[in-house]
CSV table of C-alpha atoms in Angstrom, one decimal:
chain,number,residue,atom,x,y,z
D,5,UNK,CA,-55.5,-20.6,-4.5
D,6,UNK,CA,-54.5,-17.3,-3.1
D,7,UNK,CA,-52.1,-18.9,-0.8
D,8,UNK,CA,-50.4,-20.7,-3.7
D,9,UNK,CA,-50.0,-17.4,-5.6
D,10,UNK,CA,-48.7,-15.6,-2.5
D,11,UNK,CA,-46.2,-18.4,-1.9
D,12,UNK,CA,-45.0,-18.3,-5.5
D,13,UNK,CA,-44.7,-14.5,-5.4
D,14,UNK,CA,-42.7,-14.7,-2.2
D,15,UNK,CA,-40.4,-17.4,-3.8
D,16,UNK,CA,-39.9,-15.1,-6.8
D,17,UNK,CA,-39.1,-12.1,-4.6
D,18,UNK,CA,-36.6,-14.2,-2.6
D,19,UNK,CA,-35.0,-15.5,-5.8
D,20,UNK,CA,-34.6,-12.0,-7.2
D,21,UNK,CA,-33.1,-10.8,-3.9
D,22,UNK,CA,-30.6,-13.7,-4.0
D,23,UNK,CA,-29.8,-13.1,-7.6
D,24,UNK,CA,-29.2,-9.4,-6.9
D,25,UNK,CA,-27.1,-10.1,-3.9
D,26,UNK,CA,-24.9,-12.5,-5.9
D,27,UNK,CA,-24.6,-10.0,-8.7
D,28,UNK,CA,-23.5,-7.2,-6.3
D,29,UNK,CA,-21.0,-9.5,-4.7
D,30,UNK,CA,-19.9,-11.1,-8.0
D,31,UNK,CA,-19.1,-7.8,-9.8
D,32,UNK,CA,-16.1,-6.9,-7.6
D,33,UNK,CA,-14.8,-10.4,-7.7
D,34,UNK,CA,-14.9,-10.4,-11.5
D,35,UNK,CA,-13.2,-7.0,-11.6
D,36,UNK,CA,-10.4,-8.2,-9.2
D,37,UNK,CA,-10.0,-11.3,-11.4
D,38,UNK,CA,-9.6,-9.2,-14.5
D,39,UNK,CA,-7.4,-6.5,-13.0
D,40,UNK,CA,-5.2,-8.6,-10.6
D,41,UNK,CA,-5.5,-12.3,-11.0
D,42,UNK,CA,-5.3,-12.5,-14.8
D,43,UNK,CA,-2.2,-10.1,-15.0
D,44,UNK,CA,-0.6,-12.0,-12.1
D,45,UNK,CA,-1.1,-15.3,-13.8
D,46,UNK,CA,0.5,-13.8,-17.0
D,47,UNK,CA,3.5,-12.6,-15.0
D,48,UNK,CA,3.7,-15.9,-13.2
D,49,UNK,CA,3.7,-17.8,-16.5
D,50,UNK,CA,6.5,-15.5,-17.9
D,51,UNK,CA,8.6,-16.0,-14.8
D,52,UNK,CA,8.8,-19.8,-15.5
D,53,UNK,CA,9.3,-19.4,-19.3
D,54,UNK,CA,12.4,-19.5,-21.4
D,55,UNK,CA,13.2,-16.7,-23.8
D,56,UNK,CA,13.2,-17.9,-27.5
D,57,UNK,CA,13.9,-16.3,-30.9
D,58,UNK,CA,16.3,-13.8,-29.6
D,59,UNK,CA,14.0,-12.5,-26.9
D,60,UNK,CA,11.0,-12.0,-29.1
D,61,UNK,CA,8.9,-14.8,-27.6
D,62,UNK,CA,8.6,-17.1,-24.6
D,63,UNK,CA,8.6,-20.8,-24.8
D,64,UNK,CA,5.5,-22.9,-24.0
D,65,UNK,CA,5.2,-24.4,-20.6
D,66,UNK,CA,3.1,-27.3,-21.8
D,67,UNK,CA,3.7,-29.3,-25.0
D,68,UNK,CA,2.0,-32.4,-26.4
D,69,UNK,CA,3.7,-34.6,-28.9
D,70,UNK,CA,3.4,-38.3,-29.7
D,71,UNK,CA,0.9,-38.8,-27.0
D,72,UNK,CA,3.3,-37.4,-24.3
D,73,UNK,CA,2.4,-34.3,-22.3
D,74,UNK,CA,5.6,-32.4,-21.3
D,75,UNK,CA,5.8,-29.6,-18.7
D,76,UNK,CA,8.8,-27.3,-19.0
D,77,UNK,CA,9.2,-25.0,-16.1
D,78,UNK,CA,12.3,-22.9,-15.6
D,79,UNK,CA,13.0,-22.2,-11.9
D,80,UNK,CA,16.5,-20.8,-12.5
D,81,UNK,CA,15.3,-17.3,-12.0
D,82,UNK,CA,13.9,-18.0,-8.5
D,83,UNK,CA,17.0,-20.0,-7.6
D,84,UNK,CA,19.2,-17.0,-8.7
D,85,UNK,CA,17.1,-14.6,-6.6
D,86,UNK,CA,17.5,-16.9,-3.6
D,87,UNK,CA,21.3,-17.2,-4.0
D,88,UNK,CA,22.1,-13.7,-5.0
D,89,UNK,CA,22.8,-11.4,-2.0
D,90,UNK,CA,22.0,-8.3,-4.0
D,91,UNK,CA,18.3,-9.3,-4.4
D,92,UNK,CA,18.1,-10.2,-0.7
D,93,UNK,CA,19.6,-6.8,0.3
D,94,UNK,CA,17.3,-5.0,-2.1
D,95,UNK,CA,14.2,-6.7,-0.7
D,96,UNK,CA,15.3,-6.0,2.8
D,97,UNK,CA,16.0,-2.4,2.0
D,98,UNK,CA,12.6,-2.0,0.4
D,99,UNK,CA,10.9,-3.5,3.4
D,100,UNK,CA,13.0,-1.4,5.8
D,101,UNK,CA,12.2,2.0,4.1
D,102,UNK,CA,8.6,1.0,3.7
D,103,UNK,CA,8.4,0.2,7.4
D,104,UNK,CA,10.1,3.4,8.4
D,105,UNK,CA,7.7,5.4,6.1
D,106,UNK,CA,4.7,3.6,7.7
D,107,UNK,CA,5.9,4.3,11.2
D,108,UNK,CA,6.6,7.9,10.6
D,109,UNK,CA,3.2,8.4,8.8
D,110,UNK,CA,1.5,6.8,11.8
D,111,UNK,CA,3.3,9.1,14.3
D,112,UNK,CA,2.6,12.2,12.3
D,113,UNK,CA,-0.8,11.2,10.9
D,114,UNK,CA,-2.5,10.1,14.1
D,115,UNK,CA,-2.5,13.5,15.8
D,116,UNK,CA,-3.8,15.0,12.6
D,117,UNK,CA,-6.6,12.5,12.3
D,118,UNK,CA,-7.4,12.8,16.1
D,119,UNK,CA,-7.6,16.6,15.8
D,120,UNK,CA,-9.8,16.4,12.7
D,121,UNK,CA,-12.2,13.8,14.3
D,122,UNK,CA,-12.5,16.0,17.5
D,123,UNK,CA,-13.1,19.3,15.5
D,124,UNK,CA,-16.5,20.8,15.0
D,125,UNK,CA,-18.6,19.2,12.4
D,126,UNK,CA,-18.7,22.4,10.4
D,127,UNK,CA,-14.9,22.5,10.2
D,128,UNK,CA,-14.3,18.9,9.2
D,129,UNK,CA,-15.0,19.2,5.5
D,130,UNK,CA,-12.4,22.0,5.2
D,131,UNK,CA,-9.8,19.9,7.1
D,132,UNK,CA,-10.5,17.0,4.9
D,133,UNK,CA,-10.0,19.2,1.8
D,134,UNK,CA,-6.6,20.4,3.2
D,135,UNK,CA,-5.5,16.7,3.5
D,136,UNK,CA,-6.6,15.9,0.0
D,137,UNK,CA,-5.4,19.2,-1.5
D,138,UNK,CA,-1.9,17.8,-2.5
D,139,UNK,CA,-3.7,15.3,-4.8
D,140,UNK,CA,-4.8,18.2,-6.9
D,141,UNK,CA,-1.2,18.7,-8.0
D,142,UNK,CA,0.9,16.4,-10.2
D,143,UNK,CA,2.7,13.8,-8.2
D,144,UNK,CA,5.9,14.4,-10.1
D,145,UNK,CA,5.8,18.2,-9.5
D,146,UNK,CA,5.4,17.6,-5.7
D,147,UNK,CA,8.4,15.2,-5.6
D,148,UNK,CA,10.5,17.6,-7.8
D,149,UNK,CA,9.7,20.4,-5.4
D,150,UNK,CA,11.5,18.5,-2.7
D,151,UNK,CA,14.6,18.5,-4.9
D,152,UNK,CA,14.6,22.3,-4.7
D,153,UNK,CA,14.0,22.2,-1.0
D,154,UNK,CA,16.6,19.7,0.0
D,155,UNK,CA,19.4,20.6,-2.5
D,156,UNK,CA,22.7,21.9,-1.2
D,157,UNK,CA,21.7,25.4,-2.2
D,158,UNK,CA,18.0,24.8,-1.7
D,159,UNK,CA,15.4,26.4,0.5
D,160,UNK,CA,16.2,24.3,3.6
D,161,UNK,CA,19.9,25.0,3.7
D,162,UNK,CA,19.3,28.7,2.9
D,163,UNK,CA,17.1,29.1,6.0
D,164,UNK,CA,19.4,27.1,8.2
D,165,UNK,CA,22.4,29.3,7.1
D,166,UNK,CA,20.3,32.4,7.6
D,167,UNK,CA,19.3,31.4,11.1
D,168,UNK,CA,23.0,30.6,12.0
D,169,UNK,CA,22.2,26.9,12.8
D,170,UNK,CA,24.8,25.6,10.4
D,171,UNK,CA,28.0,27.0,8.9
D,172,UNK,CA,28.0,25.2,5.6
D,173,UNK,CA,25.2,23.5,3.5
D,174,UNK,CA,24.1,20.1,4.6
D,175,UNK,CA,24.1,17.3,2.1
D,176,UNK,CA,20.5,16.1,2.3
D,177,UNK,CA,19.7,15.2,-1.3
D,178,UNK,CA,20.2,11.7,-2.7
D,179,UNK,CA,20.4,10.2,0.7
D,180,UNK,CA,18.2,8.0,2.9
D,181,UNK,CA,16.9,11.2,4.6
D,182,UNK,CA,15.6,12.7,1.3
D,183,UNK,CA,14.0,9.4,0.4
D,184,UNK,CA,12.2,9.0,3.7
D,185,UNK,CA,11.1,12.6,3.6
D,186,UNK,CA,9.6,12.2,0.1
D,187,UNK,CA,7.9,8.9,0.9
D,188,UNK,CA,6.4,10.2,4.1
D,189,UNK,CA,5.1,13.3,2.4
D,190,UNK,CA,3.6,11.4,-0.5
D,191,UNK,CA,1.9,8.7,1.6
D,192,UNK,CA,0.8,10.6,4.7
D,193,UNK,CA,-2.7,11.3,3.4
D,194,UNK,CA,-3.2,7.5,3.0
D,195,UNK,CA,-2.6,7.2,6.7
D,196,UNK,CA,-4.7,10.1,7.9
D,197,UNK,CA,-7.9,9.3,6.0
D,198,UNK,CA,-8.6,5.8,7.3
D,199,UNK,CA,-7.6,6.9,10.8
D,200,UNK,CA,-10.0,9.9,10.6
D,201,UNK,CA,-12.8,7.7,9.4
D,202,UNK,CA,-12.3,5.3,12.3
D,203,UNK,CA,-11.9,8.1,15.0
D,204,UNK,CA,-14.8,10.1,13.7
D,205,UNK,CA,-17.3,7.2,14.2
D,206,UNK,CA,-15.9,6.2,17.6
D,207,UNK,CA,-18.5,6.0,20.4
D,208,UNK,CA,-17.7,8.8,22.8
D,209,UNK,CA,-19.6,7.2,25.6
D,210,UNK,CA,-16.6,4.8,26.2
D,211,UNK,CA,-14.3,7.8,26.7
D,212,UNK,CA,-16.8,9.5,29.0
D,213,UNK,CA,-17.3,6.3,31.1
D,214,UNK,CA,-13.5,6.0,31.5
D,215,UNK,CA,-13.2,9.6,32.6
D,216,UNK,CA,-16.1,9.1,35.1
D,217,UNK,CA,-14.2,6.2,36.6
D,218,UNK,CA,-11.2,8.4,37.3
D,219,UNK,CA,-9.0,7.7,34.3
D,220,UNK,CA,-6.7,10.6,33.3
D,221,UNK,CA,-6.8,12.0,29.7
D,222,UNK,CA,-3.6,10.1,28.9
D,223,UNK,CA,-5.0,6.8,30.3
D,224,UNK,CA,-8.2,7.3,28.3
D,225,UNK,CA,-6.2,7.9,25.1
D,226,UNK,CA,-3.9,4.8,25.5
D,227,UNK,CA,-6.4,2.4,27.0
D,228,UNK,CA,-9.6,3.4,25.1
D,229,UNK,CA,-8.9,5.5,22.1
D,230,UNK,CA,-5.9,3.7,20.7
D,231,UNK,CA,-7.4,0.1,21.0
D,232,UNK,CA,-10.7,1.2,19.5
D,233,UNK,CA,-8.8,2.8,16.5
D,234,UNK,CA,-6.7,-0.3,15.9
D,235,UNK,CA,-8.6,-1.2,12.7
D,236,UNK,CA,-7.9,2.3,11.3
D,237,UNK,CA,-4.2,2.0,12.2
D,238,UNK,CA,-3.9,-1.3,10.4
D,239,UNK,CA,-5.8,-0.1,7.4
D,240,UNK,CA,-3.7,3.0,7.1
D,241,UNK,CA,-0.5,1.0,7.7
D,242,UNK,CA,-1.4,-1.3,4.8
D,243,UNK,CA,-2.3,1.6,2.5
D,244,UNK,CA,1.1,3.1,3.1
D,245,UNK,CA,3.3,0.0,3.4
D,246,UNK,CA,2.1,-1.9,0.4
D,247,UNK,CA,2.7,0.8,-2.3
D,248,UNK,CA,5.9,2.0,-0.5
D,249,UNK,CA,7.5,-1.4,-0.9
D,250,UNK,CA,7.4,-1.2,-4.7
D,251,UNK,CA,7.9,2.6,-5.0
D,252,UNK,CA,10.0,3.6,-8.0
D,253,UNK,CA,9.6,7.3,-8.7
D,254,UNK,CA,10.6,8.7,-5.3
D,255,UNK,CA,13.8,6.6,-4.9
D,256,UNK,CA,14.7,7.5,-8.5
D,257,UNK,CA,14.3,11.2,-7.9
D,258,UNK,CA,15.3,11.6,-4.3
D,259,UNK,CA,17.2,8.5,-3.3
D,260,UNK,CA,20.9,7.7,-3.7
D,261,UNK,CA,23.1,4.7,-4.3
D,262,UNK,CA,22.5,3.5,-0.7
D,263,UNK,CA,18.8,3.6,-1.1
D,264,UNK,CA,18.4,0.9,-3.7
D,265,UNK,CA,14.8,-0.4,-3.8
D,266,UNK,CA,13.1,-3.2,-5.6
D,267,UNK,CA,11.2,-0.9,-7.9
D,268,UNK,CA,14.4,0.3,-9.5
D,269,UNK,CA,15.6,-3.3,-9.9
D,270,UNK,CA,12.3,-4.2,-11.7
D,271,UNK,CA,12.8,-1.3,-14.1
D,272,UNK,CA,16.3,-2.4,-14.9
D,273,UNK,CA,15.3,-6.0,-15.5
D,274,UNK,CA,12.3,-5.1,-17.7
D,275,UNK,CA,13.7,-2.2,-19.8
D,276,UNK,CA,17.5,-2.1,-19.4
D,277,UNK,CA,18.4,-5.8,-19.4
D,278,UNK,CA,15.2,-6.8,-21.3
D,279,UNK,CA,15.0,-10.0,-19.2
D,280,UNK,CA,11.3,-10.4,-18.8
D,281,UNK,CA,11.4,-13.8,-17.1
D,282,UNK,CA,13.8,-12.6,-14.5
D,283,UNK,CA,11.8,-9.4,-13.9
D,284,UNK,CA,8.6,-11.4,-13.7
D,285,UNK,CA,10.2,-13.7,-11.0
D,286,UNK,CA,11.2,-10.6,-9.0
D,287,UNK,CA,7.7,-9.3,-9.3
D,288,UNK,CA,6.1,-12.5,-8.1
D,289,UNK,CA,8.4,-12.4,-5.0
D,290,UNK,CA,7.4,-8.8,-4.3
D,291,UNK,CA,3.7,-9.8,-4.6
D,292,UNK,CA,4.2,-12.6,-2.2
D,293,UNK,CA,5.9,-10.3,0.3
D,294,UNK,CA,3.0,-7.9,0.0
D,295,UNK,CA,0.4,-10.6,0.5
D,296,UNK,CA,1.8,-11.5,3.9
D,297,UNK,CA,0.6,-8.3,5.7
D,298,UNK,CA,-2.7,-8.6,3.9
D,299,UNK,CA,-3.2,-12.1,5.2
D,300,UNK,CA,-2.4,-10.9,8.7
D,301,UNK,CA,-4.9,-8.1,8.4
D,302,UNK,CA,-7.6,-10.4,7.1
D,303,UNK,CA,-7.0,-12.8,9.9
D,304,UNK,CA,-7.2,-9.9,12.4
D,305,UNK,CA,-10.5,-8.7,10.9
D,306,UNK,CA,-11.9,-12.2,11.0
D,307,UNK,CA,-11.0,-12.6,14.7
D,308,UNK,CA,-12.4,-9.2,15.4
D,309,UNK,CA,-15.7,-10.2,13.7
D,310,UNK,CA,-16.0,-13.3,15.7
D,311,UNK,CA,-15.5,-11.4,19.0
D,312,UNK,CA,-18.3,-9.0,18.0
C-alpha cells in the first residue's frame, strides 16, 4: 500500500514539475504572440486590404454571399514596391548604413568589452555603469547634442580651427558622416554589453594553454579569444543591426537628402500620404529583411548546440 501511495505521490510531483515547466516556457510565447505576432498579422492584413469610405476603413479580405466564399487580396502595393527603384534604393541604403554602423560598433566596442572583461572584478561594476550611463539621459537630447557638435559653427569645427588643422569650417551636419556618427554613438552600448558578457565568462585556461604551447599574444587573441567570443559578436551585431535598419529619429535629425532610410519612408506613407496599406506593405518587407539575419543566427546557435 505504501508503494502505491509513493508511486502516486511521485507521479503527482512529476506532473506538477511538467506543468510548471510548460507554464514557464508558455508565458514568453504568449507574450511574444500578443506583442509581435498579433500586431504583425494586423499589419499584414492591412497591407492586402483596399481603402474604402474615403480612407476611413479597410475592405474585408473574406466575404461570403449566396453560398460563395470570396477572397479579395490586393497585391498591388507589393508589386509597386518591387517595381519602384526608389523603394529598392531606400531598402539598400538602410541595409548599408545599418551594416556600416554594426561594423564600426564592433571595431570600437570589442576593445572596450575586452578591457572591461580583463579588468579587476572590483572595477567592473563601475565600467558597466559608464557604458550604461548615456541611457540615463533622454535619447533626443543626446542626438540633439551632436547637432551642436557637428554644426558648421559647432564645437568640432571650433576646435579644428583653433588647432589650425582646417582653414574654414567643415560641412559635417546633414551628411552620411553625421548619420553614421549618431547611429554608432546611439547603438554602441548594445554591442559592448553582449560582448562583455561573453568575454567575462570565457575559460582562461584555453588562453593559458595556447600561451604555454608557444603562441604569441596576437595569435592567442585571433585563434582563441575571437572564435570563443563569436556568439557575443553575433548577438551584439543583431542588437545593433536590427533596430538600425528601421531607425527614424537619427536620420531625421542628423541625416541629409542622400541618407534616405526606410524609417522616413514609413513615416511619410503613414502620416503624410495617409496610405496605410502601402505603409503596411513596406513594413512587412522590412520585417522580412530583419528576419533573415535572425534565421541565420538561430541556425548558427543550433549548429553550435549540436557540436557541444
